[in-house]
CSV table of C-alpha atoms and ligand atoms in Angstrom, one decimal:
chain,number,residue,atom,x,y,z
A,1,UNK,CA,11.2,6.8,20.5
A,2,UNK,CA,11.6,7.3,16.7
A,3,UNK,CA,11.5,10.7,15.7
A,4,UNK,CA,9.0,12.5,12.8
A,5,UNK,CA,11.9,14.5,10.5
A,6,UNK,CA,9.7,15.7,7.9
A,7,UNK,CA,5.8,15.6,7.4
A,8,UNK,CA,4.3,16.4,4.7
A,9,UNK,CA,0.1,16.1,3.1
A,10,UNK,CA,0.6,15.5,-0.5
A,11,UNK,CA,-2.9,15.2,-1.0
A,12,UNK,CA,-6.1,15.6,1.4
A,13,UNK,CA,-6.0,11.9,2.4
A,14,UNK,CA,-2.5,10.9,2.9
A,15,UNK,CA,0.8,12.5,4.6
A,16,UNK,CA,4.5,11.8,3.7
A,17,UNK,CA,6.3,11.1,6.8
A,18,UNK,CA,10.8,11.1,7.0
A,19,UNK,CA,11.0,9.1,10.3
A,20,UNK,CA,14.1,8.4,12.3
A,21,UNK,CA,15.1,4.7,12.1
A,22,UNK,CA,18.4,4.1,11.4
A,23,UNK,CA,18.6,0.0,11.6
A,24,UNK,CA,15.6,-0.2,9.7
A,25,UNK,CA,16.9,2.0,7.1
A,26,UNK,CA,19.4,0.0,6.6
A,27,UNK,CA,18.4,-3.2,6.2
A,28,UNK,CA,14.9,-3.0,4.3
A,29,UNK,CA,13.9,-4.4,0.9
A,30,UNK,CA,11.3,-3.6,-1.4
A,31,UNK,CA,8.2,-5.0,-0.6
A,32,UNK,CA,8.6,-4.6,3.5
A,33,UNK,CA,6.8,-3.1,5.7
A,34,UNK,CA,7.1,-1.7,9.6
A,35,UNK,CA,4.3,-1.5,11.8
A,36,UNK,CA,3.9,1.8,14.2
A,37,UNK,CA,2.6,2.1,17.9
A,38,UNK,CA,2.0,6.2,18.1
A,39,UNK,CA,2.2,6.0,21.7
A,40,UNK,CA,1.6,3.6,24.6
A,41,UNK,CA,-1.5,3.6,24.6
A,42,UNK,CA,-2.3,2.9,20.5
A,43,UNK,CA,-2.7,-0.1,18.4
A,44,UNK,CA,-0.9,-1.5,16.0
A,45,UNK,CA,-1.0,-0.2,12.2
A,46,UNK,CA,1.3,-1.7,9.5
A,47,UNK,CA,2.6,0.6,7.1
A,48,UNK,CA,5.0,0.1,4.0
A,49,UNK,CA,8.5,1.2,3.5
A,50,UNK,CA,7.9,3.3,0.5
A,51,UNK,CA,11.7,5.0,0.7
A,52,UNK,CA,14.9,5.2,2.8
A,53,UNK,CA,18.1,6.8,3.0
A,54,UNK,CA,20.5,4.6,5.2
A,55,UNK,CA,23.1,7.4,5.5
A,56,UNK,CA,20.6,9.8,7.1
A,57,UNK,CA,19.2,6.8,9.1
A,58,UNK,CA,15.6,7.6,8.1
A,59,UNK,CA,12.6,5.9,6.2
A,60,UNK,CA,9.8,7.4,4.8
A,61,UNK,CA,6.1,6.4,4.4
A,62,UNK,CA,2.8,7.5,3.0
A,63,UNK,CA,-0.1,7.1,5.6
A,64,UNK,CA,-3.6,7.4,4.3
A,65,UNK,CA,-6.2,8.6,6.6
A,66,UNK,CA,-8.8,5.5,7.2
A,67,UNK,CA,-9.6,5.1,10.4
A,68,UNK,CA,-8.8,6.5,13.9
A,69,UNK,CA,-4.9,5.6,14.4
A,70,UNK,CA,-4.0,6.9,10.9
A,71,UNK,CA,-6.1,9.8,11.0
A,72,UNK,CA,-4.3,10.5,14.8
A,73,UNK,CA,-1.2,9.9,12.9
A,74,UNK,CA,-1.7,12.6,10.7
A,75,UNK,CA,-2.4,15.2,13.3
A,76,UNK,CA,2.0,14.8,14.0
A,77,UNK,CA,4.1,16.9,13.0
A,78,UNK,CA,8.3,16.9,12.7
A,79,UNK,CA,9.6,16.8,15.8
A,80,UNK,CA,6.9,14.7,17.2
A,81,UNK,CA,7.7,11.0,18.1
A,82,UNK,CA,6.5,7.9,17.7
A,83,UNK,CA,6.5,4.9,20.6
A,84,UNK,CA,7.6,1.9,18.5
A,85,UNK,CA,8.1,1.3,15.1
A,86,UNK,CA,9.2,-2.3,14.4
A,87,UNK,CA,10.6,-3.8,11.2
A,88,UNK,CA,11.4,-4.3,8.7
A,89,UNK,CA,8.9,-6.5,8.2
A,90,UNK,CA,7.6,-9.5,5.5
A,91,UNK,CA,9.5,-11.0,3.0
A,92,UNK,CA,11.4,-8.8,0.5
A,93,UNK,CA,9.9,-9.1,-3.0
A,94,UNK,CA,11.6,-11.2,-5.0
A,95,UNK,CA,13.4,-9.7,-8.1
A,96,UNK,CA,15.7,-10.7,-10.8
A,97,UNK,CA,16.0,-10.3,-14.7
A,98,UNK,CA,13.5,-11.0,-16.2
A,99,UNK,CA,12.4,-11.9,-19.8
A,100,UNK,CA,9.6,-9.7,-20.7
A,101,UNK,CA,8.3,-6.5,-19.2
A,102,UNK,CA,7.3,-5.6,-15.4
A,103,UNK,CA,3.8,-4.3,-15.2
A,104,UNK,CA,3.6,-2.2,-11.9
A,105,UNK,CA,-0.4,-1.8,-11.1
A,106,UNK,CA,-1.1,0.6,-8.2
A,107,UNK,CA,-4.1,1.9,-6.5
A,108,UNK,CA,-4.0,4.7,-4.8
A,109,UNK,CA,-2.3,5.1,-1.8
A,110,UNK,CA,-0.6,1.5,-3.1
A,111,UNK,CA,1.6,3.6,-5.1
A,112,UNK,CA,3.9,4.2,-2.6
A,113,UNK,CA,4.1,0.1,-2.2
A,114,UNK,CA,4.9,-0.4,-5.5
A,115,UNK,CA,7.2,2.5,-6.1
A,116,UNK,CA,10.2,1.2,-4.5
A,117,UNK,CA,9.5,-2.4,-5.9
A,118,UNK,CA,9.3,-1.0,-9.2
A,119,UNK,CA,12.5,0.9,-9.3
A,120,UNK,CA,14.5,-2.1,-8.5
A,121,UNK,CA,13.0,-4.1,-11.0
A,122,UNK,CA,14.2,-1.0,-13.3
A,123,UNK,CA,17.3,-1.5,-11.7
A,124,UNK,CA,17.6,-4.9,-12.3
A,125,UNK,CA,17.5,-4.4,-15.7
A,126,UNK,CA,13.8,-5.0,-16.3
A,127,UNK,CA,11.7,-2.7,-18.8
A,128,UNK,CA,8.8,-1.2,-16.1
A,129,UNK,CA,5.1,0.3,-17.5
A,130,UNK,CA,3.1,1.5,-14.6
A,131,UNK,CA,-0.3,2.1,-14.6
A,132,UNK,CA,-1.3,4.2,-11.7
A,133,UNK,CA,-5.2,4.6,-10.8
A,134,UNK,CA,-6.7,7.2,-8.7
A,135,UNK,CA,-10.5,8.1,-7.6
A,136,UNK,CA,-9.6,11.8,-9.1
A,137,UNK,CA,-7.0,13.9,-10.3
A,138,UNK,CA,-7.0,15.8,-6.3
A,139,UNK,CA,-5.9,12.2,-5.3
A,140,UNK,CA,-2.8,11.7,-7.6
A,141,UNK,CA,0.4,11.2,-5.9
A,142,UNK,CA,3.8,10.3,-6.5
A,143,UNK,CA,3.3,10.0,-10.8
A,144,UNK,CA,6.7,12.1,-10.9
A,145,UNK,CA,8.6,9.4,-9.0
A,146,UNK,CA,7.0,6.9,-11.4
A,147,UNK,CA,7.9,9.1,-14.2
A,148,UNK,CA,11.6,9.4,-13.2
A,149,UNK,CA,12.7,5.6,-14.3
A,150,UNK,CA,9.8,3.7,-15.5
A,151,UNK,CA,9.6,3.1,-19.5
A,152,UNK,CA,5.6,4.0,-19.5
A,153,UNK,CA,3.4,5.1,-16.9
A,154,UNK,CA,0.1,5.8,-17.7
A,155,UNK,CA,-2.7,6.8,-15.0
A,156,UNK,CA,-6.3,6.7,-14.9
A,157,UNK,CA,-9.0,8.6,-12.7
A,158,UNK,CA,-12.4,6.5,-12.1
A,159,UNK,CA,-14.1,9.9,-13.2
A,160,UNK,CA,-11.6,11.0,-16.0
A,161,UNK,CA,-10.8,13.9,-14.6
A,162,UNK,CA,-6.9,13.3,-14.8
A,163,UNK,CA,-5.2,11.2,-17.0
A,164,UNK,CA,-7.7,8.0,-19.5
A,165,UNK,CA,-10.9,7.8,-17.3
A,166,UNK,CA,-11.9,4.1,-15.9
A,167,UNK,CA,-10.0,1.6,-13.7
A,168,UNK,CA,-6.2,0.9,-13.6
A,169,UNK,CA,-7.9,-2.4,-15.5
A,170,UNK,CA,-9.3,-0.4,-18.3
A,171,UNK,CA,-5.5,0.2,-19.3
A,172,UNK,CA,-4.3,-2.9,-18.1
A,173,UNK,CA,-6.8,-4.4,-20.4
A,174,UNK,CA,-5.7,-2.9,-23.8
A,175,UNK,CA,-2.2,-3.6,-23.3
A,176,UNK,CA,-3.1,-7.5,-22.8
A,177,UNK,CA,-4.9,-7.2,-26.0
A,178,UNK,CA,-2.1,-6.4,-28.0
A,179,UNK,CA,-0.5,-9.1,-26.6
A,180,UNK,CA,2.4,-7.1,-24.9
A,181,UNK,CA,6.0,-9.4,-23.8
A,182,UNK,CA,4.9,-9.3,-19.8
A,183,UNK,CA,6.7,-11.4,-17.9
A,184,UNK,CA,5.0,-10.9,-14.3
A,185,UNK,CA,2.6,-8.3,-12.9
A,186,UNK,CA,2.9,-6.7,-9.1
A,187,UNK,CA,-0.1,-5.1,-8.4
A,188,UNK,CA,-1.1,-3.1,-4.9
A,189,UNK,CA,-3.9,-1.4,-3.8
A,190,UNK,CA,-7.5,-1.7,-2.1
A,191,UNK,CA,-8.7,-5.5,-2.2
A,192,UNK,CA,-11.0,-4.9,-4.9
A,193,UNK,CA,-8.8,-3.5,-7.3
A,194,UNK,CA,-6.3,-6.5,-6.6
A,195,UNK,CA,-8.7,-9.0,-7.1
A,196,UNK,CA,-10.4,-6.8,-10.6
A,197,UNK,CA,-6.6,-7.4,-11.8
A,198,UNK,CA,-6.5,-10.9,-11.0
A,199,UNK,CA,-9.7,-11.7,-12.2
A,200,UNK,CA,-8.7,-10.2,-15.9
A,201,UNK,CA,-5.0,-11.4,-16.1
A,202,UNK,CA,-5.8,-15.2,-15.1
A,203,UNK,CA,-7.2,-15.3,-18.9
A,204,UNK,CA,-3.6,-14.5,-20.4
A,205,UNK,CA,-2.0,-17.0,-17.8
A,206,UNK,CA,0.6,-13.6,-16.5
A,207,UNK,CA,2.3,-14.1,-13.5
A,208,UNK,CA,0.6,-11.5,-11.0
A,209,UNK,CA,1.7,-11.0,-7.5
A,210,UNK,CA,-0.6,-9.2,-5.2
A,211,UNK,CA,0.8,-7.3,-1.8
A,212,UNK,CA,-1.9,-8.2,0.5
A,213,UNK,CA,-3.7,-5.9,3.4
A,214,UNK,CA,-4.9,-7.9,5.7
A,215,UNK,CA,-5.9,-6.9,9.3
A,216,UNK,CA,-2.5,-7.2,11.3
A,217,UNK,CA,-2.0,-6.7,14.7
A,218,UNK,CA,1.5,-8.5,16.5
A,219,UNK,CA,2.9,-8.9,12.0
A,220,UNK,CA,5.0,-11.6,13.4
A,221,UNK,CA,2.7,-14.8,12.4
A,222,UNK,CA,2.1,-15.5,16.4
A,223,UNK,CA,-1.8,-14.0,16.5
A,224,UNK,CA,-3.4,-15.1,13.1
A,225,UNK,CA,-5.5,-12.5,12.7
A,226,UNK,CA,-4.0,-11.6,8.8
A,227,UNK,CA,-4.4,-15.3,8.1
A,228,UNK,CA,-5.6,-15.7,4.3
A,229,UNK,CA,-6.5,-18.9,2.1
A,230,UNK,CA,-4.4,-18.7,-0.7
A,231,UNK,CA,-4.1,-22.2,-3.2
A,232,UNK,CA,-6.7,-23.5,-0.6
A,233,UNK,CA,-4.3,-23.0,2.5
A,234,UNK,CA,-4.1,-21.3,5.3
A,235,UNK,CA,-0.8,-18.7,5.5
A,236,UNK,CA,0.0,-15.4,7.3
A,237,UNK,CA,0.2,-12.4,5.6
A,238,UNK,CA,3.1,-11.3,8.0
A,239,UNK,CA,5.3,-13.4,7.7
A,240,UNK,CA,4.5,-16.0,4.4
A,241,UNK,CA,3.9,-12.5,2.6
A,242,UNK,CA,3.2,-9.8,2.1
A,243,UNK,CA,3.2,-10.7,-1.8
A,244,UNK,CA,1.0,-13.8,-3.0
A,245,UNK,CA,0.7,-14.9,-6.2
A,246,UNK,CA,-2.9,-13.3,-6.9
A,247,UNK,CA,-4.4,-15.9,-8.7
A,248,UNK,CA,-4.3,-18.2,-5.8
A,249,UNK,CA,-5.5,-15.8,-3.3
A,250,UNK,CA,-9.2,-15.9,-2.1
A,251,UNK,CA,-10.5,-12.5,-2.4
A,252,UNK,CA,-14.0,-13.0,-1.4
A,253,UNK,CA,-12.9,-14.2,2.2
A,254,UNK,CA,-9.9,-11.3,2.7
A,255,UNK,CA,-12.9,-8.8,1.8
A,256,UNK,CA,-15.1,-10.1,4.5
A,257,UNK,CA,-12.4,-9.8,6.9
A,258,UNK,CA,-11.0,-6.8,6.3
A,259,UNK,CA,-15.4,-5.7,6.6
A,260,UNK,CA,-15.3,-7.4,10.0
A,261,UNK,CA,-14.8,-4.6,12.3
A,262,UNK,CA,-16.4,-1.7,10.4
A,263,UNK,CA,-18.5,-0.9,13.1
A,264,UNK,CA,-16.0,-0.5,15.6
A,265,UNK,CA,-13.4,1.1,13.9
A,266,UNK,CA,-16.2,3.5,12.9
A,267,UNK,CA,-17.2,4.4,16.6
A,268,UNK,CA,-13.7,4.1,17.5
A,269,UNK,CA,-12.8,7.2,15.1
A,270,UNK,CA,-16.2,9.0,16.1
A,271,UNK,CA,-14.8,9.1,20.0
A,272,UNK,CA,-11.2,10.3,18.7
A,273,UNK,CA,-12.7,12.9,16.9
A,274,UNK,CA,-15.1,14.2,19.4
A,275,UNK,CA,-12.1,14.2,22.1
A,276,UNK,CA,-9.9,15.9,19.9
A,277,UNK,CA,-12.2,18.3,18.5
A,278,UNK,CA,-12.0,17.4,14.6
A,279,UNK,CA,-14.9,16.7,12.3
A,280,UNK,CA,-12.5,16.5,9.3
A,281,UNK,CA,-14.0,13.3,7.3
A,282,UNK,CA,-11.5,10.4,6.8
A,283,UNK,CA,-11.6,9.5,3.1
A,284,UNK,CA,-12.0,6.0,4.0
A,285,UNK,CA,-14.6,6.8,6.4
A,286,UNK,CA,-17.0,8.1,3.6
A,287,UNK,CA,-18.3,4.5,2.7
A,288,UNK,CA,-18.1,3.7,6.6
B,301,FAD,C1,1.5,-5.1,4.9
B,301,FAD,C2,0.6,-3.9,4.9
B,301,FAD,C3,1.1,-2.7,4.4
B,301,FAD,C4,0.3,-1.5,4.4
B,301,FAD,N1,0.9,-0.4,3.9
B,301,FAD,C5,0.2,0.8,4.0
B,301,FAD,C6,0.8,2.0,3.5
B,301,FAD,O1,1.9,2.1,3.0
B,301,FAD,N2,0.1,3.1,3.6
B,301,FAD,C7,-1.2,3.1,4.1
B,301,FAD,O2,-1.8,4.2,4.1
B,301,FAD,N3,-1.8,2.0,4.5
B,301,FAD,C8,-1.1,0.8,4.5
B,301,FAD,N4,-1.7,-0.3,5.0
B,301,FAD,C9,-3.1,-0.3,5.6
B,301,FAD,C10,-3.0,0.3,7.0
B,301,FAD,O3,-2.4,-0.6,7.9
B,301,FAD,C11,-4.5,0.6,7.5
B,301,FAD,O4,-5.0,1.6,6.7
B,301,FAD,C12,-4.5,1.1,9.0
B,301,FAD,O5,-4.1,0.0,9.8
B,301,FAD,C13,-5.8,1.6,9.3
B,301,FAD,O6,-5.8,1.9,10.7
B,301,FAD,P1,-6.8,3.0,11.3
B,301,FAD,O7,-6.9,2.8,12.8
B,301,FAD,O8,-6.5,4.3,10.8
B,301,FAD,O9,-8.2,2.6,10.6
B,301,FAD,P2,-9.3,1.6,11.1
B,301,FAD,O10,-10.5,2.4,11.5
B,301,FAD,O11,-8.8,0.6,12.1
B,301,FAD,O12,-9.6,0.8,9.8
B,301,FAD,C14,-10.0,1.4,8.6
B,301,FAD,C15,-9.8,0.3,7.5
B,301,FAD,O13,-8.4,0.0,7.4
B,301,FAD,C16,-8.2,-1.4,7.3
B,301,FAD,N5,-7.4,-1.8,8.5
B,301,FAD,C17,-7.6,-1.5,9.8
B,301,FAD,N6,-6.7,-2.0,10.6
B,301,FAD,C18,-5.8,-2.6,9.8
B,301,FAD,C19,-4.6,-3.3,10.0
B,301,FAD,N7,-4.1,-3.5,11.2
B,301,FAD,N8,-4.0,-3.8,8.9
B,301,FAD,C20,-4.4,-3.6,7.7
B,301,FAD,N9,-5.6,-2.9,7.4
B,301,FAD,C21,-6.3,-2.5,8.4
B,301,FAD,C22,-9.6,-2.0,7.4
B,301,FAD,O14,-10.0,-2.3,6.0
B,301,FAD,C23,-10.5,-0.9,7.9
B,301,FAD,O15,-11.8,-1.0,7.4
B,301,FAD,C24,-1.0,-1.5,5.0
B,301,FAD,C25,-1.5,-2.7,5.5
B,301,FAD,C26,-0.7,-3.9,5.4
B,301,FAD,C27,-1.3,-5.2,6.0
């Protein structure tokens, strides 16, 4: 059982959680990911390392409430526990010196993906600008962390009510226009967004690696059920990724997927909810 140290909602749609996991704490890389079992009786949800502290033997993640497992998930509290968390998981992200500038491109709750990933490339000795986009300023997290070591961060809210209004590409955009030194691009966050950033960086030819989300269930490249087509092949997004090179990825047929069990999911979370007692509306669940 891996223990819940701290819990924490730092906005209405997503909890911190400090968890218990000593090995993993140790050994996990930017870019990895675990995947949780609440209890014997739940699925599988994968989840990204956003932080850990190997002397306390703990890891901490944000959780944004979706569907019926994380919105369960968010009901515990410290001292809870949690079944089975296994990792770390997918390949570290790849990170050197590099000549030019990082751009770190998150979406939402994919801020806490790109945070640690971002600070090593600060550590490396790479100049980081992050551009952090949110649906509205209630929704902001973690822009403090980003502030802490990246050159530039600038955010956006799709309804400008926080930071320049418009997409993370409405930034992204101007700073390609002047013709800024960037070397490669890492950008996380809902399918859509990913593919938006793709679709407006292939035109400058930047390097631009995408974490992808695919619908995982064993994360160990036996069940195939995260397979996507990227450069026209088949790979896993377990274990040949998480990180592809975005301009390679096909978009259209990891949004189809990730669609392809809407329905349940939605019925799934209606039955927790009724069993539990909470109407309290998933964000994610709004466009259900
Ligand atoms: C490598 C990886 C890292 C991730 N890191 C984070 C993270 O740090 N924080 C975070 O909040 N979310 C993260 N996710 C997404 C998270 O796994 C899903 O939100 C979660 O599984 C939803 O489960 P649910 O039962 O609450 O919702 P469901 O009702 O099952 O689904 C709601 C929506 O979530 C997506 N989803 C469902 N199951 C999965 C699954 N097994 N894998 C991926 N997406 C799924 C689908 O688009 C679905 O429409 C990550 C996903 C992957 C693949």
């Amino acid at each position: 059982m891996f223990r819940i140290v701290e819990r924490q909602r730092v906005n209405p749609e997503v909890n911190r959680f400090v968890i218990e996991a000593s090995i993993i704490a140790q050994k996990r890389e930017p870019g990895q990911f675990v995947v949780f079992r609440l209890h014997e009786k739940g699925e599988r949800i994968p989840i990204t390392i956003a932080d850990a502290d190997a002397q306390a033997g703990t890891i901490t993640v944000y959780v944004q409430e979706l569907g019926k497992t994380t919105f369960e998930m968010g009901r515990m509290n410290a001292g809870d526990e949690i079944a089975d968390v296994i990792g770390p998981l997918g390949n570290p992200t790849p990170i050197e010196k590099l000549d030019g500038e990082v751009f770190a491109i998150a979406g939402g709750v994919g801020s806490a993906e790109v945070l640690p990933i971002a600070r090593k490339h600060k550590e490396a000795g790479n100049k980081v600008i992050a551009i952090l986009g949110y649906r509205s300023k209630d929704i902001v997290i973690l822009e403090e962390e980003f502030r802490s070591f990246a050159d530039e961060v600038y955010v956006t809210t799709d309804d400008g009510s926080y930071g320049r209004e418009g997409f993370v590409t409405t930034e992204l955009a101007d700073h390609l226009e002047k013709g800024r030194p960037i070397a490669e691009i890492i950008a996380v966050g809902p399918a859509i967004m990913m593919k938006a950033v793709c679709d407006l960086t292939r035109h400058y030819n930047i390097k631009t690696m995408v974490s992808l989300n695919s619908i995982m269930i064993d994360a160990t490249g036996m069940c195939g059920v995260c397979r996507v087509e990227v450069g026209g092949e088949t790979r896993y997004a377990c274990v040949h990724g998480p990180e592809f090179d975005g301009h390679k990825v096909n978009f259209d047929l990891l949004l189809k997927r990730l669609a392809s069990f809407k329905e349940e999911e939605k019925i799934s979370l209606e039955r927790y909810q009724a069993a539990v007692g909470d109407e309290h509306t998933p964000w994610g669940a709004q466009d259900a």
